[in-house]
Coordinates of C-alpha atoms in Angstrom, one line a residue:
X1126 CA 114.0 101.4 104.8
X1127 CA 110.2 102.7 104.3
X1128 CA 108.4 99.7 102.2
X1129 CA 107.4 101.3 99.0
X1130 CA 104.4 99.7 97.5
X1131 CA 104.0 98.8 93.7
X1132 CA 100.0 98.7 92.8
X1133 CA 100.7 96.5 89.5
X1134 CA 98.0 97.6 87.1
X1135 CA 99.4 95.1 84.1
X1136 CA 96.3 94.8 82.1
X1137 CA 93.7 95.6 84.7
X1138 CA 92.9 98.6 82.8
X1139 CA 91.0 96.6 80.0
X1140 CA 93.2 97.9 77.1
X1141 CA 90.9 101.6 78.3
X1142 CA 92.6 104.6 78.6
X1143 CA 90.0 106.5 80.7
X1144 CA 90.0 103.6 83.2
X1145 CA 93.9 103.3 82.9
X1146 CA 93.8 107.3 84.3
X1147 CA 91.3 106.4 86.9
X1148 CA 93.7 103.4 88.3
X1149 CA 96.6 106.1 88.3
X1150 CA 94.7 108.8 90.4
X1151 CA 92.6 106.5 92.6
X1152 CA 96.5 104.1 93.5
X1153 CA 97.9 107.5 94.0
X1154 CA 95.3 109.8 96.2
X1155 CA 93.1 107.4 97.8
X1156 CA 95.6 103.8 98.4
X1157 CA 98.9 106.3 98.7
X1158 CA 100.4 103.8 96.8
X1159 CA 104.5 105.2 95.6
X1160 CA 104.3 103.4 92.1
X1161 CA 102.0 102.1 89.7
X1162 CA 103.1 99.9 87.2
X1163 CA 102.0 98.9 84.0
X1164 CA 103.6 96.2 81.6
X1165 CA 104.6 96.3 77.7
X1166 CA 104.8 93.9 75.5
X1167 CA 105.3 93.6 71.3
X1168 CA 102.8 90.6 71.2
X1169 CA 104.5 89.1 67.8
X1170 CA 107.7 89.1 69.0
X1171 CA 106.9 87.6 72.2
X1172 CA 104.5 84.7 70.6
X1173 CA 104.9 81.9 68.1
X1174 CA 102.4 82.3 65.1
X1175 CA 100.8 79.0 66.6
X1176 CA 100.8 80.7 69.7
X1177 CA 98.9 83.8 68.7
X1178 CA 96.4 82.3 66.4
X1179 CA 95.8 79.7 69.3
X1180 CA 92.4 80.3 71.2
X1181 CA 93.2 81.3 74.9
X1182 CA 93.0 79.2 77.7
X1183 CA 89.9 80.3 79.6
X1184 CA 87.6 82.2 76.9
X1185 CA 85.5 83.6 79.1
X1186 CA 88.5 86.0 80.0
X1187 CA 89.0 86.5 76.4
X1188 CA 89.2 89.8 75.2
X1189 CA 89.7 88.9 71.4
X1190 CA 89.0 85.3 68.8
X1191 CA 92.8 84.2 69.7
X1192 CA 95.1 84.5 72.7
X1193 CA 97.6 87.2 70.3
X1194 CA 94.8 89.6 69.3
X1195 CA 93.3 89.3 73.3
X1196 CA 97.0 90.6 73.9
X1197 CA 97.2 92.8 71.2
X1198 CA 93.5 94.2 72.7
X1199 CA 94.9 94.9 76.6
X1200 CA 98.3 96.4 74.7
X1201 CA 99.0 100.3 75.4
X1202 CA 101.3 102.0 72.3
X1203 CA 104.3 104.3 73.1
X1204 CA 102.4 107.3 73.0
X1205 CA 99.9 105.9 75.5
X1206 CA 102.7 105.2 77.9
X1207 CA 103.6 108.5 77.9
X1208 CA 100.8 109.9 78.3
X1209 CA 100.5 107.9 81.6
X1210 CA 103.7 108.8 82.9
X1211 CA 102.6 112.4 82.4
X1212 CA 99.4 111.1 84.5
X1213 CA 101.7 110.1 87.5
X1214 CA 103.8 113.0 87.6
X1215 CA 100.7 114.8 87.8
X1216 CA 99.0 112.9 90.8
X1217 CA 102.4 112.1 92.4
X1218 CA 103.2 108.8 91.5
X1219 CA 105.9 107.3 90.1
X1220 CA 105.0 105.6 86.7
X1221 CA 106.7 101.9 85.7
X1222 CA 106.8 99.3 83.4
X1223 CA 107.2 95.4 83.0
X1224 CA 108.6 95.0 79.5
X1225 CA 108.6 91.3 78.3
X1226 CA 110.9 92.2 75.1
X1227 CA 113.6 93.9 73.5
X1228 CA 111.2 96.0 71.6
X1229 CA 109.2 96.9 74.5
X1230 CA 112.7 97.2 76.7
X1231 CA 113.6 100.1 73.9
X1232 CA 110.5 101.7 73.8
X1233 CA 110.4 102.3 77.8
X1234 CA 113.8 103.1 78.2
X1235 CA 112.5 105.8 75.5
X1236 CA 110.4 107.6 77.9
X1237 CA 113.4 107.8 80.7
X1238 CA 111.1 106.2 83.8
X1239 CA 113.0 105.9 87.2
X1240 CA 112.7 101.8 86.8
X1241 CA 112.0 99.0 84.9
X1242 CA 110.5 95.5 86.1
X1243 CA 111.5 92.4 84.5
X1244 CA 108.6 90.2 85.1
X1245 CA 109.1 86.4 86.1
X1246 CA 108.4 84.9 82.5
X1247 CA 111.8 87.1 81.2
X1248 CA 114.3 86.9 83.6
X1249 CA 116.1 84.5 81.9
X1250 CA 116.5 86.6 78.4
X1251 CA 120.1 87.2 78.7
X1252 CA 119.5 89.6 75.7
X1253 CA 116.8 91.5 77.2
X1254 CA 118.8 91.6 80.5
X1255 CA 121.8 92.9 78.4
X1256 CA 120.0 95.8 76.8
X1257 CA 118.8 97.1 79.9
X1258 CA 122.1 96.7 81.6
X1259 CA 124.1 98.5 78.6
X1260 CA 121.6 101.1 78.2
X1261 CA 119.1 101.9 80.9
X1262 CA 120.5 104.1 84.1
X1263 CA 117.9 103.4 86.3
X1264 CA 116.7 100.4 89.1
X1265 CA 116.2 97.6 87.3
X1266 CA 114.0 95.1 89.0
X1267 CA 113.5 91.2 88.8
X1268 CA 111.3 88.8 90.2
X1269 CA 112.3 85.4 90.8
X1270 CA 109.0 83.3 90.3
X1271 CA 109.5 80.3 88.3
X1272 CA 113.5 80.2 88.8
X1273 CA 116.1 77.8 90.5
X1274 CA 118.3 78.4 92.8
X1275 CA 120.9 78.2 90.2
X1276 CA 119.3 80.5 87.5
X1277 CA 118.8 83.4 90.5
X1278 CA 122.6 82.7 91.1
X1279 CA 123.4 83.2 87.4
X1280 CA 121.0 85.8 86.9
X1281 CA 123.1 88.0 90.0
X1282 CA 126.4 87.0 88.8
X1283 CA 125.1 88.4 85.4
X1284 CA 124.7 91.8 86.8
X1285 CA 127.8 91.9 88.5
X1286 CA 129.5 91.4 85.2
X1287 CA 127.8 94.1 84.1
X1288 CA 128.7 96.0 86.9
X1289 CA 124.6 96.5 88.1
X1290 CA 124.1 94.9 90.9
X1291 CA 123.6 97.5 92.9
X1292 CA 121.2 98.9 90.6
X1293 CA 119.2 95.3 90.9
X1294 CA 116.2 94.8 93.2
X1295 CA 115.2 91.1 93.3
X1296 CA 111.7 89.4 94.5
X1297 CA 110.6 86.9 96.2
X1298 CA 107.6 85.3 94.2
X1299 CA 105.2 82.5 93.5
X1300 CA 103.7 82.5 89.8
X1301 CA 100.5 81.6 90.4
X1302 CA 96.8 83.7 90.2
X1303 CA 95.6 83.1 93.0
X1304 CA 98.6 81.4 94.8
X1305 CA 97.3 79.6 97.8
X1306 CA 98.9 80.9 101.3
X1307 CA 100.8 77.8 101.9
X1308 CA 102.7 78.1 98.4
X1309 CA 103.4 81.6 99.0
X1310 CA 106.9 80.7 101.1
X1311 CA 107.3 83.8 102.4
X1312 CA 110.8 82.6 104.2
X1313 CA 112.1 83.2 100.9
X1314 CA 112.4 86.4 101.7
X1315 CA 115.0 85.7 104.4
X1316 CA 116.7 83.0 102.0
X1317 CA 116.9 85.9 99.5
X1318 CA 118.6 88.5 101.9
X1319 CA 121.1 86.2 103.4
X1320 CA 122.4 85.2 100.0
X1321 CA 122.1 88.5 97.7
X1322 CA 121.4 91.1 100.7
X1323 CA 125.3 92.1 100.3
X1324 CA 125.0 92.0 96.3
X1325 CA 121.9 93.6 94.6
X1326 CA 120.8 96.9 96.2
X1327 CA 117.5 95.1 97.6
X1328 CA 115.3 92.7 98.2
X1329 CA 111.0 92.6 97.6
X1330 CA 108.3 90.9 97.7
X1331 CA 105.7 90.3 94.9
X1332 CA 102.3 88.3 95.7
X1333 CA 99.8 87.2 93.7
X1334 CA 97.5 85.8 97.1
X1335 CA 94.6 87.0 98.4
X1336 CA 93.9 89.3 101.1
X1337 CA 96.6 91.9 102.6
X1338 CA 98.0 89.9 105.5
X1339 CA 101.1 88.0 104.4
X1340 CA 102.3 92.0 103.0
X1341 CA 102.8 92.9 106.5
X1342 CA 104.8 89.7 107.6
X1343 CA 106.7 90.4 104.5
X1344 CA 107.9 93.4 105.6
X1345 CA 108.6 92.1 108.7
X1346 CA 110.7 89.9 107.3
X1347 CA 112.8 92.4 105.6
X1348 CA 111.3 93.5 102.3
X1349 CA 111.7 96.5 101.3
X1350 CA 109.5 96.4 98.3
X1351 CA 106.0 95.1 97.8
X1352 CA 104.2 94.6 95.1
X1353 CA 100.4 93.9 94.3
X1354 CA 97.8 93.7 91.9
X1355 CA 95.2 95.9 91.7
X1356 CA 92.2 96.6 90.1
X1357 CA 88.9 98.9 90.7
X1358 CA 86.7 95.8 90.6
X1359 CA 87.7 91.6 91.0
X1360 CA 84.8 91.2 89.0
X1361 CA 86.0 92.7 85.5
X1362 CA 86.9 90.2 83.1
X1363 CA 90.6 89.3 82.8
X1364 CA 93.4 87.0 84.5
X1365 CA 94.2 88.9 87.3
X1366 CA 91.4 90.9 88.5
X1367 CA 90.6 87.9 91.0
X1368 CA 94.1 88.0 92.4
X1369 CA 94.2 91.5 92.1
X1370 CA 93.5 94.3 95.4
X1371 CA 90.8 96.8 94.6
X1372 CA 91.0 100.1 95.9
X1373 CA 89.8 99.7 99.8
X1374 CA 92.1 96.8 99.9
X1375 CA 95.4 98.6 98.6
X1376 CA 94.8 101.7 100.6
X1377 CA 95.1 98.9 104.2
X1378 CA 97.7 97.6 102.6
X1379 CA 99.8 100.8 102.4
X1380 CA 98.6 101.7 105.8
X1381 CA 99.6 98.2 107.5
X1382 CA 103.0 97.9 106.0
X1383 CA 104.2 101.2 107.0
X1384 CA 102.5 100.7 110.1
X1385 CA 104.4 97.7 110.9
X1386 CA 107.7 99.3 109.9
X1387 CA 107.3 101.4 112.4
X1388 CA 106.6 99.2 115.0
X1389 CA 110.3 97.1 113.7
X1390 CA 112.5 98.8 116.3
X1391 CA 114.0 98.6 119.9
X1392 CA 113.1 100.5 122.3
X1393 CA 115.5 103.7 122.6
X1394 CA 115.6 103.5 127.0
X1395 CA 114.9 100.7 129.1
X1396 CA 111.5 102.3 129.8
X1397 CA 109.8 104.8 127.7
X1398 CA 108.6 107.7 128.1
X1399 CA 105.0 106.5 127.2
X1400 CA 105.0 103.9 130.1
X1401 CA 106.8 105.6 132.6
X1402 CA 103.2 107.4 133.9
X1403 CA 101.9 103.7 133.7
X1404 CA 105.0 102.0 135.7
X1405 CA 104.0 105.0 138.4
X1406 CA 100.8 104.5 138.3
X1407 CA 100.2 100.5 137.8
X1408 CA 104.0 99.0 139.7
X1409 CA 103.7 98.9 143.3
X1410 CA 106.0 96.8 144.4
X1411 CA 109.6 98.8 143.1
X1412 CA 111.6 96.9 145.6
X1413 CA 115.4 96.9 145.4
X1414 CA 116.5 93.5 144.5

C-alpha cells in the first residue's frame, strides 16, 4: 500500500487560528501531505490540580504562568475544530485529531472525522479506548511509545473483544523530542508486523527524530503509515517545534517515501524493457553457456 503521510500539527499552531489555516494549506498544497492532524484535550480533566497550577518544565517554552493554563493557551474549542476540518476539505486534506480524553474523544467523534489517533500517553485508558470502540465508526489509530510488550498485547486483544481490530492501525514509536537515531529502533516495525500484521488492519510509523531519512527505511520496512511533526519554523517557541519538519522538509519527505515505494518491487521480466537497448548496446559477449 501507498505510505500516507500524517504532518502532526499538535500544538505547532501556537493556540493561532490564522497560523493553524496556514499549516493546513501549506501540508496540503506545497508538502502533499494526505493528513494533518491536530490533538484535543480538556486540560482539567487530563491534569491534577497540583499538576496544572505547577510551573512547566522548561519556561522558556511556556506559553502561560503554569503548565494547565500553557495548555489551556495552545487548546482549540469545538467550534475551532470544525472550522478546520472545513479548512481541509477545502484544500484536500484529510483533517484528524489526537484526543487525550473522554471529553475530547466525544467532542471529535462529534464532528464525524475519517479517524482518530490515540496518542502514546492514552493508550492505556481502557475507558477512552471503550468509547471510541462503542461509538466511533471510523480508523482508530494507536501508537505504542512508552508500552510493553505485554500492554500492546492487551491493548490488541482489547480490540478484538470489541470486534475492531481491523479498524486498528498501530505505530511503531519512541517518545522522546528529539529521539536520537539509535533509540529510534526502527526494527520495530518488522516486530510489529510479524506479531499484529494478521490482526489490526495496519501497521505505521511515528517519529519524533530529526531529519527525513529513517521515513524512507520505514517504509521499506513495511509501514504503511508515517507520521511527522511539523511546523512553519523550528524556531517558534513550544515543545515540539525542534523535533518538528518545516515545510521544505515535509514536502522531501512525501516525495522520498512514495518514491521508495515504488522502487519496492521485482522486476516483471527477467530483463526489462528499459535495459534491453543497454544489454544490446553495452553486452558483447552473449555466448551460449
Amino acid at each position: 500500500m501507498k505510505p500516507t503521510i500524517i504532518a502532526e500539527i499538535g500544538g505547532n499552531h501556537k493556540g493561532d487560528m490564522a497560523i493553524a489555516r496556514e499549516m493546513i494549506i501549506t501540508a496540503a498544497t506545497f508538502c502533499k501531505a494526505d493528513i494533518v492532524k491536530f490533538q484535543k484535550r480538556n486540560v482539567k480533566e487530563l491534569l491534577t490540580e497540583e499538576e496544572y497550577n505547577a510551573p512547566h518544565p522548561n519556561p522558556s517554552n511556556s506559553y502561560g504562568q503554569t503548565y494547565g493554563a500553557h495548555r489551556e493557551f495552545l487548546e482549540l474549542d469545538l467550534v475551532q475544530h470544525k472550522q478546520l476540518k472545513k479548512w481541509c476539505e477545502e484544500y484536500g486534506v484529510i483533517y484528524s485529531t489526537s484526543v487525550w480524553d473522554l471529553t475530547s474523544a466525544k467532542e471529535i467523534i462529534s464532528i464525524n472525522p475519517e479517524l482518530i489517533k490515540v496518542p502514546s500517553a492514552c493508550n492505556l485508558n481502557k475507558e477512552l479506548l471503550g468509547y471510541l470502540c462503542d461509538h466511533f465508526s471510523g480508523e482508530i489509530h494507536l501508537s505504542f511509545g512508552m508500552t510493553t510488550l505485554e500492554e500492546e498485547e492487551l491493548i490488541v486483544q482489547f480490540f478484538e473483544k470489541k470486534n475492531r481490530a481491523k479498524d486498528l492501525i498501530i505505530y511503531s514509536c519512541t517518545s522522546g523530542y528529539p529521539v536520537p537515531f539509535e533509540d529510534i529502533s526502527l526494527l520495530e516495525i518488522t516486530r510489529l508486523k510479524h506479531l499484529f500484521g494478521n490482526r489490526v488492519k495496519s501497521v505505521g510509523f511515528s517519529g519524533h527524530h530529526l531529519g527525513i531519512a529513517v521515513d524512507s527505511a520505514a517504509v521499506a520496512l513495511g509501514a504503511e503509515w508515517i507520521e511527522r511533526h511539523f511546523t512553519l519554523d523550528r524556531t517558534w517557541k513550544g515543545t515540539d517545534h525542534a523535533a518538528s519538519l518545516e515545510p521544505d522538509g515535509l514536502r522531501k519527505l512525501v516525495r522520498d517515501c512514495n518514491a521508495v515505494y515504488k522502487a519496492l518491487t521485482y522486476k516483471e521480466q527477467q530483463i526489462l524493457d528499459i535495459e534491453k537497448v543497454q544489454r544490446d548496446k553495452l553486452k558483447k559477449n552473449q555466448i551460449k553457456w
